[in-house]
Amino acid sequence: MGDKQVACNTSSEWKPELKYDFDPISSDDEIVTVDLGGTPIQCLKNGDALQPLVQMARVVPDYRKHIPSIRNMEMDDDDVIICAFAKSGTHWLWEITSMLGSGKADYHGKEKNSTMLELIPAEVLRSTPKPRIYNTHFTPQGLPMHVFDRKCKILFLQRNPKDVLVSYLPYLQGHKLIDSEIKWDEFICKYMELEVESSLLNWFYYTIQWFEFLKEGHGNIYCLAYEDLKDDPVREITKLAKFLEVGENSDLFKDIAEKCSFQNLKQAALSKIDTFAINNKEAAKKFTNFTYRKGEVGDWKNYFTVAVNEKFDALYAKKMKGIDFKYRYSL
Ligand code: A3P
């Protein structure tokens, strides 16, 4: 195991298994401090990928080597990458896509993070059996370069930002990136001041990067919305199957929708915590519980006050100028 400089800013409870070496921080490294309430988080910046310098960061490879190796990773024509900002329904779409790829409404034997570009070394990702359904929260600049000279397919999943942010706070706290006592009101105010260009943390930055990329007209990208999947999963699975060219099979699509309902998927996820990228059952169970928290459209109405909502809408109008995509905030 490499250098021990990376301090854990939350020493209580579970101590993560430090799987990967982490080279000493040098003067060439860019370090940014992110303040989302409570103890500010120090992060190593590599492009727009941030690696938080808390002990949790050691459950992922050192980004200074990992990011270039993912950029140079080989891709096959039949590989698929799911791209989504965190908390947009990545687990849901990954399981649906895995079922479509295998042609069976059987849960994938492993947890979604087992094919996540941020977490898994390139050589391990390449050795996973086909169909390979990778997933990532990276912006286009973080994707393997071969995505663009192979025929592989990209699924770009979006969710309305208000529900994303409500879902995001327990996720950040669960990953010990924000102190557990930080309350929603403080978090959302800090979040609205966030300027750092980060694929993982900054929904506005991430989404603008993707829209600019989509405008360039790259082929083989299919856009989906969480709200549409929730509204009519069979319809959306049918459309997705067409894009993936896996053939028409309405019975299978209905079975997949049912197997991937919120309750069923949560139950299935709890039964595969042994395959979690982190090697700790209790932690994996906790992660699963906040990953499958509520699964609804419009929960933001229980959190955003009128004043915060107005401020958020004004910020959205300013930051997302020129982007005419309409998010659905209720069904
Ligand atoms: P909530 O926190 O609002 O419940 P991601 O997989 O990108 O981390 O996204 C997690 C969000 O997707 C969580 O939102 C989770 O409940 C929701 N989700 C997961 N599976 C779902 C399903 N089958 N149906 C609806 N929502 C689901």
Coordinates of C-alpha atoms and ligand atoms in Angstrom, one line a residue:
M1 CA 0.0 0.0 0.0
G2 CA 1.4 3.4 -0.9
D3 CA 1.6 6.7 0.9
K4 CA -0.5 7.4 4.0
Q5 CA -1.0 11.1 3.4
V6 CA -4.7 10.8 2.6
A7 CA -6.4 11.6 5.9
C8 CA -9.9 10.4 6.8
N9 CA -11.9 13.4 7.9
T10 CA -14.5 11.1 9.5
S11 CA -12.9 8.6 11.7
S12 CA -15.9 7.0 13.3
E13 CA -17.8 3.9 12.1
W14 CA -16.7 1.8 9.2
K15 CA -13.1 2.1 8.0
P16 CA -12.9 1.4 4.2
E17 CA -10.6 -1.2 2.9
L18 CA -7.8 0.7 1.2
K19 CA -7.6 -1.2 -2.0
Y20 CA -5.4 1.0 -4.1
D21 CA -2.0 2.6 -3.8
F22 CA -2.1 6.4 -3.7
D23 CA 1.1 8.3 -4.7
P24 CA 2.1 11.2 -2.5
I25 CA 0.6 14.6 -3.5
S26 CA 3.2 16.6 -5.3
S27 CA 3.4 20.3 -6.4
D28 CA 2.2 19.3 -9.9
D29 CA -1.1 18.2 -8.5
E30 CA -4.1 20.5 -8.6
I31 CA -6.0 20.5 -5.3
V32 CA -9.4 22.2 -4.9
T33 CA -11.5 22.7 -1.8
V34 CA -15.2 22.2 -2.1
D35 CA -17.5 23.6 0.6
L36 CA -21.0 22.1 0.6
G37 CA -21.5 22.7 4.3
G38 CA -19.6 21.5 7.3
T39 CA -16.0 20.4 6.9
P40 CA -14.8 21.5 3.4
I41 CA -13.6 18.6 1.2
Q42 CA -10.2 18.7 -0.3
C43 CA -10.1 17.1 -3.8
L44 CA -7.5 16.1 -6.3
K45 CA -8.5 17.6 -9.7
N46 CA -7.8 15.8 -12.9
G47 CA -9.6 17.5 -15.8
D48 CA -13.1 17.8 -14.4
A49 CA -12.9 14.6 -12.4
L50 CA -12.4 15.2 -8.7
Q51 CA -11.0 12.6 -6.4
P52 CA -11.9 13.6 -2.8
L53 CA -9.0 13.2 -0.5
V54 CA -10.8 11.5 2.3
Q55 CA -10.1 7.9 3.1
M56 CA -13.1 6.8 1.1
A57 CA -11.2 7.9 -2.0
R58 CA -8.8 5.0 -1.5
V59 CA -11.6 2.5 -2.5
V60 CA -11.0 3.9 -6.0
P61 CA -7.8 3.8 -8.0
D62 CA -5.5 6.9 -7.9
Y63 CA -7.1 9.1 -10.6
R64 CA -3.7 10.5 -11.7
K65 CA -3.1 7.0 -13.3
H66 CA -6.6 5.8 -13.6
I67 CA -8.1 8.6 -15.7
P68 CA -5.5 8.3 -18.4
S69 CA -5.9 4.5 -18.5
I70 CA -9.7 4.9 -18.9
R71 CA -9.2 7.4 -21.7
N72 CA -7.0 5.0 -23.5
M73 CA -9.1 1.9 -22.8
E74 CA -10.0 -0.3 -25.7
M75 CA -13.7 -0.5 -26.6
D76 CA -15.7 -3.0 -28.8
D77 CA -18.5 -2.1 -31.1
D78 CA -21.1 -3.9 -29.0
D79 CA -20.1 -2.2 -25.7
V80 CA -22.6 0.2 -24.2
I81 CA -21.9 3.1 -21.8
I82 CA -24.6 4.6 -19.5
C83 CA -23.8 8.2 -18.8
A84 CA -25.8 10.1 -16.1
F85 CA -25.2 12.6 -13.3
A86 CA -25.2 10.9 -10.0
K87 CA -28.7 10.2 -8.6
S88 CA -30.4 10.3 -12.0
G89 CA -31.4 6.6 -11.9
T90 CA -28.1 5.0 -13.2
H91 CA -28.7 1.8 -11.2
W92 CA -32.2 1.4 -12.6
L93 CA -31.1 2.0 -16.3
W94 CA -28.1 -0.2 -15.9
E95 CA -30.2 -3.2 -14.7
I96 CA -32.7 -2.6 -17.5
T97 CA -30.0 -2.4 -20.1
S98 CA -28.2 -5.5 -18.7
M99 CA -31.5 -7.5 -19.0
L100 CA -32.1 -6.2 -22.6
G101 CA -28.5 -7.2 -23.4
S102 CA -28.8 -10.7 -22.1
G103 CA -32.4 -11.1 -23.4
K104 CA -33.6 -12.3 -20.0
A105 CA -35.4 -10.6 -17.2
D106 CA -32.8 -11.9 -14.7
Y107 CA -30.9 -9.6 -12.4
H108 CA -27.2 -9.0 -13.2
G109 CA -25.1 -11.1 -10.9
K110 CA -23.1 -8.1 -9.7
E111 CA -23.7 -4.6 -8.4
K112 CA -23.7 -1.7 -10.9
N113 CA -20.5 -0.3 -9.5
S114 CA -18.7 -3.4 -10.8
T115 CA -18.7 -1.8 -14.3
M116 CA -18.3 1.8 -13.3
L117 CA -15.5 3.7 -15.1
E118 CA -14.6 5.8 -12.0
L119 CA -14.1 2.8 -9.8
I120 CA -12.7 -0.1 -11.6
P121 CA -9.3 -0.5 -13.3
A122 CA -9.4 -0.6 -17.1
E123 CA -8.0 -4.1 -17.4
V124 CA -10.7 -5.4 -15.1
L125 CA -13.5 -3.5 -17.0
R126 CA -12.2 -5.1 -20.2
S127 CA -12.3 -8.6 -18.7
T128 CA -16.0 -8.4 -17.7
P129 CA -18.1 -10.8 -19.8
K130 CA -20.3 -9.5 -22.6
P131 CA -22.7 -7.8 -23.0
R132 CA -20.6 -5.1 -21.4
I133 CA -22.7 -2.3 -20.0
Y134 CA -20.4 0.2 -18.5
N135 CA -21.6 3.2 -16.5
T136 CA -20.2 6.6 -15.5
H137 CA -20.8 10.0 -14.1
F138 CA -18.0 11.4 -16.3
T139 CA -18.6 14.2 -18.8
P140 CA -17.7 13.4 -22.4
Q141 CA -14.1 14.5 -21.8
G142 CA -13.7 11.6 -19.4
L143 CA -15.0 8.9 -21.7
P144 CA -12.6 6.3 -23.4
M145 CA -11.5 7.9 -26.6
H146 CA -12.3 4.8 -28.6
V147 CA -16.0 5.3 -27.9
F148 CA -15.9 7.7 -30.8
D149 CA -14.1 5.5 -33.3
R150 CA -16.1 2.4 -32.5
K151 CA -19.8 1.8 -33.0
C152 CA -20.5 1.5 -29.3
K153 CA -23.7 3.0 -28.0
I154 CA -24.0 5.7 -25.4
L155 CA -27.1 6.1 -23.2
F156 CA -27.5 9.6 -21.7
L157 CA -29.9 9.6 -18.8
Q158 CA -31.3 12.8 -17.2
R159 CA -33.5 13.6 -14.3
N160 CA -34.9 16.9 -13.1
P161 CA -32.2 18.7 -11.0
K162 CA -34.5 19.3 -8.0
D163 CA -35.1 15.6 -7.4
V164 CA -31.5 14.9 -8.2
L165 CA -30.3 17.3 -5.4
V166 CA -32.8 16.0 -2.9
S167 CA -31.4 12.5 -3.6
Y168 CA -27.8 13.8 -3.6
L169 CA -27.5 14.9 0.0
P170 CA -27.9 11.5 1.6
Y171 CA -25.6 10.1 -1.1
L172 CA -22.8 12.6 -0.3
Q173 CA -23.3 12.1 3.4
G174 CA -23.3 8.3 3.0
H175 CA -20.0 8.6 1.1
K176 CA -18.7 10.8 3.9
L177 CA -18.2 13.7 1.6
I178 CA -20.5 15.9 3.7
D179 CA -20.9 15.9 7.5
S180 CA -23.9 13.8 8.5
E181 CA -25.4 16.6 10.6
I182 CA -25.7 19.0 7.6
K183 CA -29.3 19.8 7.0
W184 CA -31.0 20.2 3.6
D185 CA -31.5 24.0 3.9
E186 CA -27.8 24.6 4.5
F187 CA -26.8 22.1 1.8
I188 CA -29.0 23.6 -1.0
C189 CA -27.8 27.2 -0.2
K190 CA -24.2 26.1 -0.4
Y191 CA -24.9 24.0 -3.5
M192 CA -26.4 27.0 -5.3
E193 CA -23.0 28.8 -4.8
L194 CA -20.9 25.9 -6.2
E195 CA -18.6 27.0 -9.0
V196 CA -16.1 24.1 -9.3
E197 CA -16.0 22.4 -12.7
S198 CA -16.7 18.9 -11.5
S199 CA -18.4 16.0 -13.3
L200 CA -19.3 14.4 -10.0
L201 CA -20.4 17.4 -7.9
N202 CA -21.8 20.1 -10.2
W203 CA -25.1 19.3 -11.9
F204 CA -25.1 22.5 -13.9
Y205 CA -21.5 22.1 -15.1
Y206 CA -22.1 18.4 -16.0
T207 CA -25.3 19.0 -17.9
I208 CA -24.0 21.9 -19.9
Q209 CA -20.9 19.9 -20.9
W210 CA -23.2 17.1 -22.2
F211 CA -25.6 19.5 -24.0
E212 CA -22.6 21.1 -25.7
F213 CA -21.3 17.7 -26.7
L214 CA -24.7 16.6 -28.0
K215 CA -24.9 19.8 -30.2
E216 CA -21.8 18.6 -32.0
G217 CA -24.0 15.8 -33.4
H218 CA -22.2 12.6 -32.4
G219 CA -23.9 9.4 -33.5
N220 CA -25.0 6.5 -31.4
I221 CA -26.2 8.5 -28.4
Y222 CA -29.7 7.8 -27.0
C223 CA -31.2 10.3 -24.5
L224 CA -33.6 9.2 -21.8
A225 CA -35.3 10.9 -18.9
Y226 CA -35.9 9.3 -15.5
E227 CA -39.4 10.8 -15.4
D228 CA -40.4 9.2 -18.7
L229 CA -39.1 5.8 -17.4
K230 CA -41.2 6.3 -14.3
D231 CA -44.2 7.4 -16.3
D232 CA -44.3 4.4 -18.6
P233 CA -41.5 1.9 -18.1
V234 CA -42.7 -0.5 -20.8
R235 CA -42.9 2.2 -23.4
E236 CA -39.4 3.5 -22.6
I237 CA -37.9 0.0 -22.5
T238 CA -39.4 -0.7 -25.9
K239 CA -37.9 2.4 -27.4
L240 CA -34.5 1.6 -25.7
A241 CA -34.6 -1.9 -27.1
K242 CA -35.0 -0.5 -30.6
F243 CA -32.0 1.7 -30.2
L244 CA -30.0 -1.2 -28.7
E245 CA -31.1 -3.4 -31.7
V246 CA -32.0 -6.3 -29.4
G247 CA -35.2 -7.2 -31.2
E248 CA -38.9 -6.8 -30.3
N249 CA -40.2 -8.9 -27.4
S250 CA -43.1 -7.3 -25.6
D251 CA -43.4 -10.0 -23.0
L252 CA -39.8 -9.6 -22.1
F253 CA -40.1 -5.8 -21.9
K254 CA -43.1 -6.2 -19.5
D255 CA -41.1 -8.6 -17.4
I256 CA -38.1 -6.3 -17.3
A257 CA -40.3 -3.3 -16.2
E258 CA -41.8 -5.4 -13.4
K259 CA -38.4 -6.9 -12.3
C260 CA -37.0 -3.4 -12.3
S261 CA -39.8 -1.7 -10.3
F262 CA -38.4 0.3 -7.4
Q263 CA -39.3 -2.2 -4.7
N264 CA -38.2 -5.3 -6.7
L265 CA -34.9 -3.7 -7.7
K266 CA -34.2 -2.6 -4.1
Q267 CA -34.8 -6.1 -2.9
A268 CA -32.6 -7.6 -5.5
A269 CA -29.9 -5.0 -4.8
L270 CA -29.9 -6.0 -1.1
S271 CA -29.4 -9.6 -2.1
K272 CA -26.2 -8.8 -4.0
I273 CA -24.3 -6.7 -1.5
D274 CA -21.5 -9.4 -1.6
T275 CA -20.6 -8.1 -5.1
F276 CA -20.3 -4.5 -4.0
A277 CA -17.1 -2.7 -5.1
I278 CA -16.5 -2.0 -1.4
N279 CA -15.8 -5.0 0.7
N280 CA -17.9 -4.4 3.7
K281 CA -21.4 -5.8 4.1
E282 CA -22.8 -3.3 6.6
A283 CA -21.6 -0.4 4.5
A284 CA -22.9 -2.0 1.3
K285 CA -26.3 -2.4 2.9
K286 CA -26.3 1.3 4.0
F287 CA -25.3 2.3 0.5
T288 CA -28.0 0.3 -1.0
N289 CA -30.6 1.8 1.3
F290 CA -29.8 5.4 0.3
T291 CA -29.3 4.4 -3.3
Y292 CA -32.8 3.1 -3.4
R293 CA -34.3 5.8 -1.2
K294 CA -37.8 6.7 -2.5
G295 CA -37.8 6.4 -6.3
E296 CA -40.4 9.1 -7.0
V297 CA -40.8 12.1 -9.2
G298 CA -41.6 15.4 -7.3
D299 CA -40.1 14.5 -3.9
W300 CA -38.4 17.9 -4.2
K301 CA -41.7 19.6 -3.2
N302 CA -41.2 18.2 0.3
Y303 CA -37.8 19.9 0.6
F304 CA -37.7 23.2 -1.5
T305 CA -39.3 26.1 0.3
V306 CA -40.9 28.7 -1.9
A307 CA -37.9 31.1 -1.4
V308 CA -35.4 28.4 -2.3
N309 CA -37.4 27.3 -5.2
E310 CA -37.5 30.8 -6.6
K311 CA -33.8 31.2 -6.1
F312 CA -33.1 27.9 -7.8
D313 CA -35.3 28.7 -10.8
A314 CA -33.5 32.0 -11.2
L315 CA -30.1 30.3 -11.0
Y316 CA -31.3 27.7 -13.5
A317 CA -32.5 30.3 -15.9
K318 CA -29.1 32.1 -15.7
K319 CA -26.9 29.0 -16.0
M320 CA -28.9 27.1 -18.5
K321 CA -29.4 29.9 -20.9
G322 CA -29.6 28.6 -24.5
I323 CA -30.6 25.1 -23.4
D324 CA -34.2 24.4 -24.3
F325 CA -34.5 21.0 -22.8
K326 CA -37.7 20.8 -20.6
Y327 CA -37.4 18.7 -17.4
R328 CA -40.5 17.2 -15.9
Y329 CA -40.9 18.2 -12.2
S330 CA -44.0 16.2 -11.6
L331 CA -46.0 13.5 -13.4
Ligands
A3P1 P1 -34.2 8.8 -4.8 O1 -33.1 9.1 -3.9 O2 -35.0 10.1 -5.2 O3 -35.1 7.8 -4.3 P2 -28.5 6.6 -9.2 O4 -28.7 5.1 -9.5 O5 -28.1 7.4 -10.3 O6 -27.6 6.7 -8.0 O7 -29.9 7.2 -8.8 C1 -30.6 6.8 -7.6 C2 -32.0 7.3 -7.6 O8 -32.7 6.5 -8.5 C3 -32.7 7.2 -6.3 O9 -33.6 8.3 -6.2 C4 -33.3 5.9 -6.4 O10 -34.4 5.6 -5.5 C5 -33.8 6.0 -7.8 N1 -34.2 4.6 -8.4 C6 -33.4 3.5 -8.3 N2 -34.1 2.5 -8.9 C7 -35.3 3.0 -9.2 C8 -36.5 2.4 -9.8 N3 -36.5 1.1 -10.1 N4 -37.6 3.1 -10.0 C9 -37.5 4.5 -9.7 N5 -36.5 5.1 -9.1 C10 -35.4 4.3 -8.9

